[in-house]
PDB file of C-alpha atoms in Angstrom:
ATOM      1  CA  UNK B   1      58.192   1.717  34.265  1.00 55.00           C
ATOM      2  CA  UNK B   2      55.841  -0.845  32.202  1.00 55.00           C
ATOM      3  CA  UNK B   3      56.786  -0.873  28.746  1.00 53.00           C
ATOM      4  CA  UNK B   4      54.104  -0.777  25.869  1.00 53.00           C
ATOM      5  CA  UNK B   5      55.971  -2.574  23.067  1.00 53.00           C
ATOM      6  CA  UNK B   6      56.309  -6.452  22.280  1.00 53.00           C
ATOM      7  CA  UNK B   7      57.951  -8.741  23.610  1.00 55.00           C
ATOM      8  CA  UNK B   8      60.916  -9.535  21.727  1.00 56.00           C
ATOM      9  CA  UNK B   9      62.830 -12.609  21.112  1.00 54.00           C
ATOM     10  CA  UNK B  10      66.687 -13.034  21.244  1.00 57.00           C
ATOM     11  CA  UNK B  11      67.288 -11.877  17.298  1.00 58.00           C
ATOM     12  CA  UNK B  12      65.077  -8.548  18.051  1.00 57.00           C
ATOM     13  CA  UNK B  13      62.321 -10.293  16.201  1.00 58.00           C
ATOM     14  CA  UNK B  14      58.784 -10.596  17.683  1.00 60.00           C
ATOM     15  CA  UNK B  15      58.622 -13.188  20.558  1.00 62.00           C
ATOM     16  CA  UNK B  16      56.913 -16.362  19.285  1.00 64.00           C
ATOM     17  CA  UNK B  17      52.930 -17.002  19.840  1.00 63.00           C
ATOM     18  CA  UNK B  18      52.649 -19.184  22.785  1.00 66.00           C
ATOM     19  CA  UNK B  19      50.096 -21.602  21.422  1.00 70.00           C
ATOM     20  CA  UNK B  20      51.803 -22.164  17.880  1.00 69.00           C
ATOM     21  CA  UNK B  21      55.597 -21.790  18.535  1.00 67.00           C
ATOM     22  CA  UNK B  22      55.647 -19.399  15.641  1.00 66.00           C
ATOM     23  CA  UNK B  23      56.932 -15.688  15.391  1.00 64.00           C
ATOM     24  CA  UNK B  24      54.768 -13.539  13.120  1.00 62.00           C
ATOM     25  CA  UNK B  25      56.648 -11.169  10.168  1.00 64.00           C
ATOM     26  CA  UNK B  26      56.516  -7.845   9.902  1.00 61.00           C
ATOM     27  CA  UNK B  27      53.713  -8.743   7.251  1.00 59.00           C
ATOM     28  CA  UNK B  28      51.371 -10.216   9.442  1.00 59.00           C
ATOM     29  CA  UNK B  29      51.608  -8.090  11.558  1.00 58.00           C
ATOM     30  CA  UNK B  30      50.469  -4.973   9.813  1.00 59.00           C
ATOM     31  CA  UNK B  31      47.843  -7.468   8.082  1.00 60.00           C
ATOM     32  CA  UNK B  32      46.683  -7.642  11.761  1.00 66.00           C
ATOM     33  CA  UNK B  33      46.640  -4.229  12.095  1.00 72.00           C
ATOM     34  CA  UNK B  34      44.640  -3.150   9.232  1.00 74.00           C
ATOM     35  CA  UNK B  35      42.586  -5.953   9.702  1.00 73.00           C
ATOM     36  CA  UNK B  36      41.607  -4.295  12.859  1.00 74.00           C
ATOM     37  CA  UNK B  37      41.066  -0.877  10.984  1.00 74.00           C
ATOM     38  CA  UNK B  38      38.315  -2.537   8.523  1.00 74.00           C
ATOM     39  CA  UNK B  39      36.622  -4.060  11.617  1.00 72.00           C
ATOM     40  CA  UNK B  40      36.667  -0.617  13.914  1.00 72.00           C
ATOM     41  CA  UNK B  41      34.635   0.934  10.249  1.00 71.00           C
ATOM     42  CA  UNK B  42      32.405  -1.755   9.899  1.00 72.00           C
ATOM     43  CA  UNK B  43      31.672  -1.728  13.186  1.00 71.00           C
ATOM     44  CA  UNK B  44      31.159   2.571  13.320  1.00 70.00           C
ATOM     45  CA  UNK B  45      28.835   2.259  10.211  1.00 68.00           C
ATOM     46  CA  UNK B  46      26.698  -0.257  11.646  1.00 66.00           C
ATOM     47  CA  UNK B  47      26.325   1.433  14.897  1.00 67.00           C
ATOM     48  CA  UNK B  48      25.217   4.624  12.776  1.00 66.00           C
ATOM     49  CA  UNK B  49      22.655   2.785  10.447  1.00 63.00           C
ATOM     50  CA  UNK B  50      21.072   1.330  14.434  1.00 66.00           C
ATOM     51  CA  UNK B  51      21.187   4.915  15.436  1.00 65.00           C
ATOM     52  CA  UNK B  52      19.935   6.696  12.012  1.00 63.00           C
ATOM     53  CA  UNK B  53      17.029   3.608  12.879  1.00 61.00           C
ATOM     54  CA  UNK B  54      16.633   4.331  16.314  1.00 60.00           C
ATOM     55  CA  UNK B  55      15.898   8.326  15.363  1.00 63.00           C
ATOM     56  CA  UNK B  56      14.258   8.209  12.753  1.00 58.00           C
ATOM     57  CA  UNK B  57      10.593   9.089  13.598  1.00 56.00           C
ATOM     58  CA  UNK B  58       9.224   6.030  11.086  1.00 61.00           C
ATOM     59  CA  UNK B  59       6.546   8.543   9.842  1.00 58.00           C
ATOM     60  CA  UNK B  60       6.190   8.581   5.968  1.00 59.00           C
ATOM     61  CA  UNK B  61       4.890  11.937   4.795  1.00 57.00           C
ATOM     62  CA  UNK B  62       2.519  10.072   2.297  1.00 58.00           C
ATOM     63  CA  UNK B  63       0.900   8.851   5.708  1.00 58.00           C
ATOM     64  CA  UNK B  64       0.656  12.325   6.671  1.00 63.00           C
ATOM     65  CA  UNK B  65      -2.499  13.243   3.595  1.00 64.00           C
ATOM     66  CA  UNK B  66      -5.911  13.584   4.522  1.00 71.00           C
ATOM     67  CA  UNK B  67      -7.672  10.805   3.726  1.00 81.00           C
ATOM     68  CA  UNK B  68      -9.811  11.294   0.599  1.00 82.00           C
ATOM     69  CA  UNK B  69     -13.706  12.570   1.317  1.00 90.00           C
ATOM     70  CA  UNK B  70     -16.186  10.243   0.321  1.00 90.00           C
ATOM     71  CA  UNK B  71     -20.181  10.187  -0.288  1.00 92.00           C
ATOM     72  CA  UNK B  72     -22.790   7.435   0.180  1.00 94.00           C
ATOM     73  CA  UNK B  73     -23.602   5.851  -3.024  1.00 95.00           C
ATOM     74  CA  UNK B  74     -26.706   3.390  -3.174  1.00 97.00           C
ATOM     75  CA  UNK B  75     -27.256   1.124  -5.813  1.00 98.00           C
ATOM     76  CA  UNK B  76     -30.779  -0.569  -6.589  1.00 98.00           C
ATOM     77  CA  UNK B  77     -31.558  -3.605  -9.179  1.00 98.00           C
ATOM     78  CA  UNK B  78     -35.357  -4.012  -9.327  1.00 98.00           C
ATOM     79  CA  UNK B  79     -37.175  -7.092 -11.307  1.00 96.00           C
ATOM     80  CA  UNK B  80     -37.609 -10.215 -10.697  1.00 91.00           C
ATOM     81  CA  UNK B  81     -35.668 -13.182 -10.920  1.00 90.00           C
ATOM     82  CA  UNK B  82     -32.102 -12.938 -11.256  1.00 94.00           C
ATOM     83  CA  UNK B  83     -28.890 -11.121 -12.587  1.00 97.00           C
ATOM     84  CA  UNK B  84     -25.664 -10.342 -12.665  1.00 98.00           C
ATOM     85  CA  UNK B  85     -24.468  -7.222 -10.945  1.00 98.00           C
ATOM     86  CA  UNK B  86     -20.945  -5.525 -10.785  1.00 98.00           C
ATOM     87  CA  UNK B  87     -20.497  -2.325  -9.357  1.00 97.00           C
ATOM     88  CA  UNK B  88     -17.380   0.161  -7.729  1.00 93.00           C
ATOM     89  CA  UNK B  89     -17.768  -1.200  -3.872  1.00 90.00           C
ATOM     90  CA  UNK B  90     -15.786   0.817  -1.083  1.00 81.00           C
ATOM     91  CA  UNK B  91     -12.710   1.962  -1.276  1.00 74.00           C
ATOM     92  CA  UNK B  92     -12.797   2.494  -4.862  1.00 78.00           C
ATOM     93  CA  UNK B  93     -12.884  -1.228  -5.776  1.00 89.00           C
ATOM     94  CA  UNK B  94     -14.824  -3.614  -8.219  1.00 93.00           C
ATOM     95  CA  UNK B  95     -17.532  -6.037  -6.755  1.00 96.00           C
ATOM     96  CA  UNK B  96     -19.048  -9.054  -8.486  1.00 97.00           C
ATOM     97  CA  UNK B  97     -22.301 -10.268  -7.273  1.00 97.00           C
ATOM     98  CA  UNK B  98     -23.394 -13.285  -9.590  1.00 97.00           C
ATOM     99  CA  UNK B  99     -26.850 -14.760  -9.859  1.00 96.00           C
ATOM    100  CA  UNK B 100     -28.098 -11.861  -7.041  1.00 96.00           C
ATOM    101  CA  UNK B 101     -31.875 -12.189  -6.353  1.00 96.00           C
ATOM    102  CA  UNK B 102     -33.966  -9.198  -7.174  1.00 96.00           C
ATOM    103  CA  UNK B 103     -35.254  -6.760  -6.384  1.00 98.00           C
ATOM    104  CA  UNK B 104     -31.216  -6.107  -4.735  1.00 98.00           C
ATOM    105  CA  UNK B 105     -29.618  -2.994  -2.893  1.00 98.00           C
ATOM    106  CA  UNK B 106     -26.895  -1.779  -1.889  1.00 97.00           C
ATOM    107  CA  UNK B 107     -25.053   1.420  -0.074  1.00 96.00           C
ATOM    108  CA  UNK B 108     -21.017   2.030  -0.356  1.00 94.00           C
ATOM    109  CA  UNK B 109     -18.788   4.737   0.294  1.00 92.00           C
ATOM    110  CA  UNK B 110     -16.940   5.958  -2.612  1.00 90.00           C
ATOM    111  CA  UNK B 111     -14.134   8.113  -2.615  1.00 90.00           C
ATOM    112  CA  UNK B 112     -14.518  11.520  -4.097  1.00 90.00           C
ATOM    113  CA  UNK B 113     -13.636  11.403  -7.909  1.00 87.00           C
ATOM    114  CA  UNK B 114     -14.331   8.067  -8.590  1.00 89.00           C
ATOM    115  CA  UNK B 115     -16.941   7.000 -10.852  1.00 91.00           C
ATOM    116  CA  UNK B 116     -19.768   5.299  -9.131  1.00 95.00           C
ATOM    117  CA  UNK B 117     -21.222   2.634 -11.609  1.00 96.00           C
ATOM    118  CA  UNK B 118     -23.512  -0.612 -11.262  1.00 97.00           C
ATOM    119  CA  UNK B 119     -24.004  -3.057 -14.163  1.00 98.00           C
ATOM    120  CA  UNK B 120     -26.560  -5.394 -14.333  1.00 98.00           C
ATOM    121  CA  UNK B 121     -26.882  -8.290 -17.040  1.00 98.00           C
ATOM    122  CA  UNK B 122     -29.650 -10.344 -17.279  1.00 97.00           C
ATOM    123  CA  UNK B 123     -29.358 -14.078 -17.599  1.00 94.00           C
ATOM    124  CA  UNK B 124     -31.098 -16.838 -20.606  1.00 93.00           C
ATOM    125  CA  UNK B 125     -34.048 -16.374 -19.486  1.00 92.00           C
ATOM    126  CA  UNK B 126     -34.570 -13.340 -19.487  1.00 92.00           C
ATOM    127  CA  UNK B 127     -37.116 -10.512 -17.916  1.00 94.00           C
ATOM    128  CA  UNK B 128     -36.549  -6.984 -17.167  1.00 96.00           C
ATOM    129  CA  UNK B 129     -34.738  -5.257 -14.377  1.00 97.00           C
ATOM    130  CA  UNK B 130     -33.742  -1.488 -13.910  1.00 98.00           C
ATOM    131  CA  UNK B 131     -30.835  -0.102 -12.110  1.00 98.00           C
ATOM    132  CA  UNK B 132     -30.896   3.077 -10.329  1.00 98.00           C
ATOM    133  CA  UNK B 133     -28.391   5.321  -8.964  1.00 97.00           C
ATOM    134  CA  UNK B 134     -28.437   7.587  -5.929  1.00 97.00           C
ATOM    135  CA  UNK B 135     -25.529   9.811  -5.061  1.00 94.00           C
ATOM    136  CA  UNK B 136     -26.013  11.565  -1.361  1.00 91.00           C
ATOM    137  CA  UNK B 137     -29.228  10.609  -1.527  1.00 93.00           C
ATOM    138  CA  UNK B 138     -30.152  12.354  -4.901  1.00 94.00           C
ATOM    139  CA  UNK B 139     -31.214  10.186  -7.861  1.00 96.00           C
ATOM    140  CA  UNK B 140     -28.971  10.371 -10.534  1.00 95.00           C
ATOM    141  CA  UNK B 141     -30.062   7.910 -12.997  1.00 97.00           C
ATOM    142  CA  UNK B 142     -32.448   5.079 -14.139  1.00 98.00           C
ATOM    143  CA  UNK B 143     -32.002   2.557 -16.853  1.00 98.00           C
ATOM    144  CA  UNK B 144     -33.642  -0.508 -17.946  1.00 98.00           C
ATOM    145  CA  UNK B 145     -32.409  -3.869 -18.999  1.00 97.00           C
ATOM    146  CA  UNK B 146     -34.978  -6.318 -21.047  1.00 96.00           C
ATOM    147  CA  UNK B 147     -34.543  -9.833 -22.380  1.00 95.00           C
ATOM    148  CA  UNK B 148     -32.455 -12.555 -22.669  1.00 95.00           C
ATOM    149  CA  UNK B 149     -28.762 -11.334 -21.741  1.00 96.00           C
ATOM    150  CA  UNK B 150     -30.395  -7.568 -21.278  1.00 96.00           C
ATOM    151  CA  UNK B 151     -27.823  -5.498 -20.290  1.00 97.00           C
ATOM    152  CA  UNK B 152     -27.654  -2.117 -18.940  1.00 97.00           C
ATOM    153  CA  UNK B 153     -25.510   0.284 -16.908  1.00 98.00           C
ATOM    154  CA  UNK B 154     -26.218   3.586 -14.477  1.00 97.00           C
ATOM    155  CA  UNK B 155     -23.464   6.049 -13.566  1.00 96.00           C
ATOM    156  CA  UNK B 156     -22.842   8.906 -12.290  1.00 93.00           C
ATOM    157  CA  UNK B 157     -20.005  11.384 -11.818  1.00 90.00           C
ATOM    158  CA  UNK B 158     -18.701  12.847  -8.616  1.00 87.00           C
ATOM    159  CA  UNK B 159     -16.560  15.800  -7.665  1.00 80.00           C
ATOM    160  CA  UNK B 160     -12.743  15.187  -7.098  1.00 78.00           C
ATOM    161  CA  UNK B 161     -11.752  15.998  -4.095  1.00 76.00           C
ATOM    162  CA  UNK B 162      -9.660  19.551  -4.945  1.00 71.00           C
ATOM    163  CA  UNK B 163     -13.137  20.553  -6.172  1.00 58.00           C
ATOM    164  CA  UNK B 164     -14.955  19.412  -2.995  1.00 56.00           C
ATOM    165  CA  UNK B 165     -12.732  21.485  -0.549  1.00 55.00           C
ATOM    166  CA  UNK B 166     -13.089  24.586  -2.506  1.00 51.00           C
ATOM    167  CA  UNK B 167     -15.131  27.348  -1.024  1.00 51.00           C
ATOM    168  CA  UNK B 168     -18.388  28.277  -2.345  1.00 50.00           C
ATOM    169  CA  UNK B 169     -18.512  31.053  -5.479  1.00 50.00           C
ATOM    170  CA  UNK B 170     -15.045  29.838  -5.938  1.00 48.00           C
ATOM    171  CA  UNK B 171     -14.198  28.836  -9.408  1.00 49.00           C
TER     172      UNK B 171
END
C-alpha cells in the first residue's frame, strides 16, 4: 500500500533535497506550508475580484438619467463692422467668438435651466450693434450697444427641467 508521508532519512529526519544535499527542519518546513496557505488566499481573492468583474453588469446608475431636455436658442448681433461676442454654446458651455463680422447669428441647444446669454462688446472704433435673443422661437429680448468699447448683454431665463416635465395646471 503506497504511503503518503516523506521520505525519511536514517536518523528519522526528513530525507535530504536531491539537488542541494540538504535536509530541511521542522521550521522550514511548516514555513513551506504556510507559505502555501498565503498563496492558496491570494490566489481565491483574486479569482473573486475577476469574477465580481466578470458579473458585474458595468452599468452606472448615473448613466441610467434621462438626459436633460433642451430648447433652441438663437442668438443675433446686428451692426456693422465688428465685435466681440461670448455666449452659453451647447451643452451648457461658454463660446468666444472674437472680432466676428456683423450682422452674426447663431442657433444652440441649451439644456433646460441654464441661462441662455450673448454678450457683445464693441471694439475702438466703435459703432452700434444690438443683440437679440430668441428662446423656441419667441423673442425674448433686445439691447443695444453704442460707441467705442459699447457693451451690452441679452438674456433670458428658461425652465429647469423638474418644471418642464410637470403636467399642465400643476403647480
Amino acid at each position: 500500500m503506497p504511503t503518503t508521508e516523506e521520505p525519511e532519512g536514517p536518523d528519522g529526519s526528513e530525507a535530504p533535497d536531491a539537488r542541494t544535499g540538504v535536509s530541511p527542519t521542522r521550521g522550514e518546513r511548516r514555513a513551506d506550508r504556510s507559505g502555501l496557505a498565503v498563496a492558496a488566499v491570494l490566489l481565491l481573492a483574486c479569482g473573486a475580484f475577476v469574477a465580481y468583474g466578470v458579473l458585474d453588469s458595468g452599468a452606472d446608475p448615473a448613466d441610467e438619467r434621462p438626459a436633460t431636455p433642451t430648447v433652441e436658442v438663437t442668438y443675433e448681433v446686428l451692426g456693422e463692422g465688428a465685435a466681440d461676442i461670448s455666449y452659453r454654446a451647447a451643452g451648457d458651455t461658454a463660446a468666444v467668438v472674437p472680432d466676428a463680422g456683423l450682422p452674426w447669428r447663431k442657433t444652440v441647444s441649451v439644456p433646460l435651466g441654464a441661462a441662455p446669454i450673448v454678450d457683445v462688446t464693441l471694439g475702438e472704433r466703435g459703432g452700434t450693434a444690438s443683440c437679440t435673443l430668441t428662446v423656441g422661437g419667441r423673442h425674448v429680448q433686445r439691447a443695444i450697444a453704442t460707441g467705442a468699447f459699447g457693451r451690452t448683454t441679452c438674456s433670458g431665463d428658461l425652465p429647469t427641467p423638474e418644471a418642464s416635465a410637470a403636467p399642465e395646471g400643476a403647480p
